[in-house]
mmCIF file of C-alpha atoms in Angstrom:
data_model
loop_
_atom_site.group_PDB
_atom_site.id
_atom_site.type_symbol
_atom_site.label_atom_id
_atom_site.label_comp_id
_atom_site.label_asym_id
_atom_site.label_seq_id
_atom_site.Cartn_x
_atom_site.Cartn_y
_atom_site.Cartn_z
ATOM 1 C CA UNK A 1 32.257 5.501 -0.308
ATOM 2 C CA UNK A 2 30.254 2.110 -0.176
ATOM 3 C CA UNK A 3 32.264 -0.682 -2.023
ATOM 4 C CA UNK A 4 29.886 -3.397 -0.653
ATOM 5 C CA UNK A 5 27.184 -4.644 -3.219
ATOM 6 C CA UNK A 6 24.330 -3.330 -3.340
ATOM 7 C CA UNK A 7 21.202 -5.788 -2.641
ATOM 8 C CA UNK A 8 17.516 -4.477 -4.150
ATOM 9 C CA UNK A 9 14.778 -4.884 -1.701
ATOM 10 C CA UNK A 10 11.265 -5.776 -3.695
ATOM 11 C CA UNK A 11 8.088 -5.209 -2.084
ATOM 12 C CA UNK A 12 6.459 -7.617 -0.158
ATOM 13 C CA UNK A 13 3.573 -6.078 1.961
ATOM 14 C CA UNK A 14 -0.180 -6.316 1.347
ATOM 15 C CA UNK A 15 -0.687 -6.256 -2.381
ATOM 16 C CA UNK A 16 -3.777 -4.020 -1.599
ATOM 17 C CA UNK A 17 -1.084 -0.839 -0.451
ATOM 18 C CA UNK A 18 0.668 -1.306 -3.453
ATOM 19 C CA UNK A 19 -2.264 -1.002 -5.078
ATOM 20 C CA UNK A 20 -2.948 2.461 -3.756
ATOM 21 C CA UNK A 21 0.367 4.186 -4.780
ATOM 22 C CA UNK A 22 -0.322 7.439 -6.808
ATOM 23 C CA UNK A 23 2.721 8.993 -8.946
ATOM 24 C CA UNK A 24 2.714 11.941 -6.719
ATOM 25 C CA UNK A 25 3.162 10.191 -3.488
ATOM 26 C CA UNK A 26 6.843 9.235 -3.739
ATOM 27 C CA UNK A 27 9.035 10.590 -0.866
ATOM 28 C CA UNK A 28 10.665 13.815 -0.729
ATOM 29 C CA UNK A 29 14.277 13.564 -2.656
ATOM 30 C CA UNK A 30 16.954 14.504 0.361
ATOM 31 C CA UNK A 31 20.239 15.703 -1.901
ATOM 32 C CA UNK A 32 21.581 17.886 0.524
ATOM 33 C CA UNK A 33 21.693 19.370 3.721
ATOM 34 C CA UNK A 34 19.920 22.457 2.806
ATOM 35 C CA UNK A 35 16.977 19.976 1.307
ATOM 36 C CA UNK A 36 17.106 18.350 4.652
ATOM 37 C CA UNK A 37 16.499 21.682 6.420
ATOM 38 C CA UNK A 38 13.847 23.155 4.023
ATOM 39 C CA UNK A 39 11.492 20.142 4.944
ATOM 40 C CA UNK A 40 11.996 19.699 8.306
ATOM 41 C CA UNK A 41 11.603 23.329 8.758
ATOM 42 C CA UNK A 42 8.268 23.699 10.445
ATOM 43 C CA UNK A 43 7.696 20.009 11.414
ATOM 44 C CA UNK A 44 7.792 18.746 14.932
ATOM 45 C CA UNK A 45 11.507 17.560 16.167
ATOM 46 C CA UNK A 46 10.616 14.914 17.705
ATOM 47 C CA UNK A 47 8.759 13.358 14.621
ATOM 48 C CA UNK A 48 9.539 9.860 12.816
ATOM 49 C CA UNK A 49 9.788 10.065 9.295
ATOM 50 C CA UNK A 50 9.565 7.040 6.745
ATOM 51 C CA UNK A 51 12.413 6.539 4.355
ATOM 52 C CA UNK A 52 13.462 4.427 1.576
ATOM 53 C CA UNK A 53 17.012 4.745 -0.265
ATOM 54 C CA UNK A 54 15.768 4.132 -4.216
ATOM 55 C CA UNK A 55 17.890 2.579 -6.934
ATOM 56 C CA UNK A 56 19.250 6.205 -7.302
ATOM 57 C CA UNK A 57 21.242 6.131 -4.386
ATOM 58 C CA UNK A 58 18.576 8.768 -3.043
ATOM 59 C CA UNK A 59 17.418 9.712 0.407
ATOM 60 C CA UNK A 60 13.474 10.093 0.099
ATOM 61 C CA UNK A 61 11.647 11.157 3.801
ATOM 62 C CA UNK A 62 7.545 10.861 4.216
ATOM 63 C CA UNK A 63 5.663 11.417 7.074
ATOM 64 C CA UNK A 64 5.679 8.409 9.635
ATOM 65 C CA UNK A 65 2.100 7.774 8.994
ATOM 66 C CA UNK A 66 2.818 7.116 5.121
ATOM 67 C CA UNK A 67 3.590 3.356 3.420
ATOM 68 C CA UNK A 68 6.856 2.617 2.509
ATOM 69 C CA UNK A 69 5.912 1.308 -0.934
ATOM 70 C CA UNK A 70 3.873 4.702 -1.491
ATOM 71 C CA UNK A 71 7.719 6.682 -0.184
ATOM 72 C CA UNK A 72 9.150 4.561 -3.184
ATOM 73 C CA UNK A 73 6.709 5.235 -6.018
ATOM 74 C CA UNK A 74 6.169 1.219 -5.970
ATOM 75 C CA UNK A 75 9.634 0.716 -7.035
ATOM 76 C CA UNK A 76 12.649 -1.584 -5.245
ATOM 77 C CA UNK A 77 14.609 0.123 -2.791
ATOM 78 C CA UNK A 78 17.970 -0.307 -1.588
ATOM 79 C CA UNK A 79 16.944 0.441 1.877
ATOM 80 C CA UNK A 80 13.983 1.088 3.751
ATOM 81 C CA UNK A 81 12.854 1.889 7.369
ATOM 82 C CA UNK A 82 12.205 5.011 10.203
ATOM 83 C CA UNK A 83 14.583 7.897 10.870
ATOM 84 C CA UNK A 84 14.368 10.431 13.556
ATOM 85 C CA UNK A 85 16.440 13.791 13.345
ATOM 86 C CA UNK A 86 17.969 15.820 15.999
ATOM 87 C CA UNK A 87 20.222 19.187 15.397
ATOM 88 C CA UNK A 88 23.621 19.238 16.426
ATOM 89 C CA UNK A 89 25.711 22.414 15.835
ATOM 90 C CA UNK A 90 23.348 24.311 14.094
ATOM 91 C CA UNK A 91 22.422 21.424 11.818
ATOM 92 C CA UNK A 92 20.082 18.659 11.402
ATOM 93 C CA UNK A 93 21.810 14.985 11.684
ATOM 94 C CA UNK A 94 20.202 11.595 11.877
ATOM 95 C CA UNK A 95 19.483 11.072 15.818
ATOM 96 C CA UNK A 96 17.536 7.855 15.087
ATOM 97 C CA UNK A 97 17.235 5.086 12.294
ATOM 98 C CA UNK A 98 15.961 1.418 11.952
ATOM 99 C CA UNK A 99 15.320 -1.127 9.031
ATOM 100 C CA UNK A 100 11.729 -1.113 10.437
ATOM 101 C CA UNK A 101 9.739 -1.545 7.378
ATOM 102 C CA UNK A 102 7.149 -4.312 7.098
ATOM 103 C CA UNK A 103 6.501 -3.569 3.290
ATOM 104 C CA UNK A 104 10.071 -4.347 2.504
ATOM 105 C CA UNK A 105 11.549 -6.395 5.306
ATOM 106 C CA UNK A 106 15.129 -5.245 4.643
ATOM 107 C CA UNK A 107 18.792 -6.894 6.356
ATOM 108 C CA UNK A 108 20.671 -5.159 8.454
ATOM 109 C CA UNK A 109 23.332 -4.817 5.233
ATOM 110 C CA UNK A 110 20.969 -2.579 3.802
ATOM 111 C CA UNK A 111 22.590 0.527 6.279
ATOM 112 C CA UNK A 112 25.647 0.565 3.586
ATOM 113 C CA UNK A 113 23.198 2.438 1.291
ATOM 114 C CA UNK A 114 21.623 4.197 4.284
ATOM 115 C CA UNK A 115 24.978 5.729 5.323
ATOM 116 C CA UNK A 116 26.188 6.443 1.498
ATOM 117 C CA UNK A 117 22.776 8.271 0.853
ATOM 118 C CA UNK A 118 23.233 10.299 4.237
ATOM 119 C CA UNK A 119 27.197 10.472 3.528
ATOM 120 C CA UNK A 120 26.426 11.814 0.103
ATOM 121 C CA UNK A 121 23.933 14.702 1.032
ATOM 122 C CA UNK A 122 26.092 15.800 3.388
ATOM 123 C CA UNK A 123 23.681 15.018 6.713
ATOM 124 C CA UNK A 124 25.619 13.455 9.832
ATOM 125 C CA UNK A 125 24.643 10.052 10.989
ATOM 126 C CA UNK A 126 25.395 7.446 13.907
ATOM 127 C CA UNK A 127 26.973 5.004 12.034
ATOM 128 C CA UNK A 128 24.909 1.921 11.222
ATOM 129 C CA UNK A 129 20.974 1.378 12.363
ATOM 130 C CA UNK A 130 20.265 2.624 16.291
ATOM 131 C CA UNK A 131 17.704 -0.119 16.408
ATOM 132 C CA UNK A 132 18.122 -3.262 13.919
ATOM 133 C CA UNK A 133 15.088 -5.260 12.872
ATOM 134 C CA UNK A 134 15.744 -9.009 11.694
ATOM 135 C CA UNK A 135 13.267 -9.961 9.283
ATOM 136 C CA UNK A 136 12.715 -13.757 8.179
ATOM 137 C CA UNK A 137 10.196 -15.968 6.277
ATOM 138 C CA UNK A 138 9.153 -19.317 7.710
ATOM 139 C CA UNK A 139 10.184 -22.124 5.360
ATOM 140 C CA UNK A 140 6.987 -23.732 6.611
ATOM 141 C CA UNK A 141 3.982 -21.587 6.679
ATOM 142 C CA UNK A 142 5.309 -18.864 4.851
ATOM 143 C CA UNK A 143 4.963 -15.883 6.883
ATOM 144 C CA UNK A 144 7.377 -13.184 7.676
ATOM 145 C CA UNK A 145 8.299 -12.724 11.302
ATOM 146 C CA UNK A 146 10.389 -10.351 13.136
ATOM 147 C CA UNK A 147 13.107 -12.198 14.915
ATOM 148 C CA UNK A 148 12.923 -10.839 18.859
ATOM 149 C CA UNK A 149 15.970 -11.859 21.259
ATOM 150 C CA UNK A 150 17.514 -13.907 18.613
ATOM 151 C CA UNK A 151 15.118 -16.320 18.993
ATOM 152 C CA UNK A 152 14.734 -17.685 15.192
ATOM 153 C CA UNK A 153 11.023 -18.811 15.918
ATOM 154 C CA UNK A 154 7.947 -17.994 13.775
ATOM 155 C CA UNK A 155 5.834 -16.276 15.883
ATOM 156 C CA UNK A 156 2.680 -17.599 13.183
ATOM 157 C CA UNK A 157 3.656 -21.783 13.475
ATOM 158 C CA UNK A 158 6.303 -22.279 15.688
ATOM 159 C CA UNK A 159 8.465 -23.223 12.759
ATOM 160 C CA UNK A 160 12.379 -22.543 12.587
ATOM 161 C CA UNK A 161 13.392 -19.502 10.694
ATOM 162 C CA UNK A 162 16.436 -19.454 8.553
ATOM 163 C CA UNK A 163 19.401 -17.338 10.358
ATOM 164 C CA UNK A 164 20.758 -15.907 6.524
ATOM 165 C CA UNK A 165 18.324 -13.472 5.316
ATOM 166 C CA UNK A 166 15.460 -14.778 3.263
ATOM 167 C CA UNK A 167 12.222 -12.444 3.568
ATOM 168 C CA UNK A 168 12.431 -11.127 0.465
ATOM 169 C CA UNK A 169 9.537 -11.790 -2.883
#
């Protein structure tokens, strides 16, 4: 069970996405294992699916090519990013997953409702992300950067980014 607090992610990507969010585009709700395997039944296994974790505690999937604001109806997530299945022992489990999401720029404590979604449908999982993504805004220009090698430089002015997490709205 996850008995760390729970942060909301808001959207931060190009308001012009957001924009472009219909009600039916939200992410398929993942409740169970047997929801898992109905919609990956007939897609490719080595395909990348978008996901967000809504306020409901909720695993919803897209296709990779779909926004993570569109996945989440708009709304705040508690975690966002890329996941990649694989079956093991007749089942699917998560083979793959990241924070990658440039929409929502989530921290790496964001996995705690990752896992709990995953734990709570029932779907095996590695653990915590297979490939963490550090996301920061510059205190000087603005802009949010991905943080490569630990190197807390933005990429946009050269400016120092903050090490605490800080690229949300």
């Amino acid at each position: 069970m996850n008995d760390s607090p729970t942060r909301l992610f808001g959207y931060v990507g190009p308001p012009e996405l957001r924009s472009t969010v219909r009600p039916d585009s939200e992410g398929r709700i993942i409740r169970s294992a047997a929801d898992l395997d109905g919609w990956l039944s007939g897609r490719g296994p080595a395909e990348t699916f978008t996901f967000v974790v809504a306020l409901d505690g909720l695993l919803r999937l897209a296709p990779r090519r779909s926004e993570h604001v569109a996945c989440a109806g708009g709304a705040d997530v508690l975690a966002a990013g890329e996941m990649g299945f694989a079956r093991a022992a007749g089942r699917w489990a998560v083979g793959e997953v990241t924070n990658h999401s440039t929409g929502y720029c989530p921290d790496l404590d964001s996995w705690h409702a990752v896992g709990h979604a995953l734990d709570r449908a029932g779907v095996e999982h590695p653990g915590r992300f297979t490939h963490e993504v550090v996301f920061r805004r510059c205190g000087e220009c603005g802009e949010r950067s991905i943080v490569r090698e630990a190197d807390f430089v933005c990429v946009f002015c050269g400016g120092e980014l903050p090490v605490e997490w800080n690229a949300g709205p």
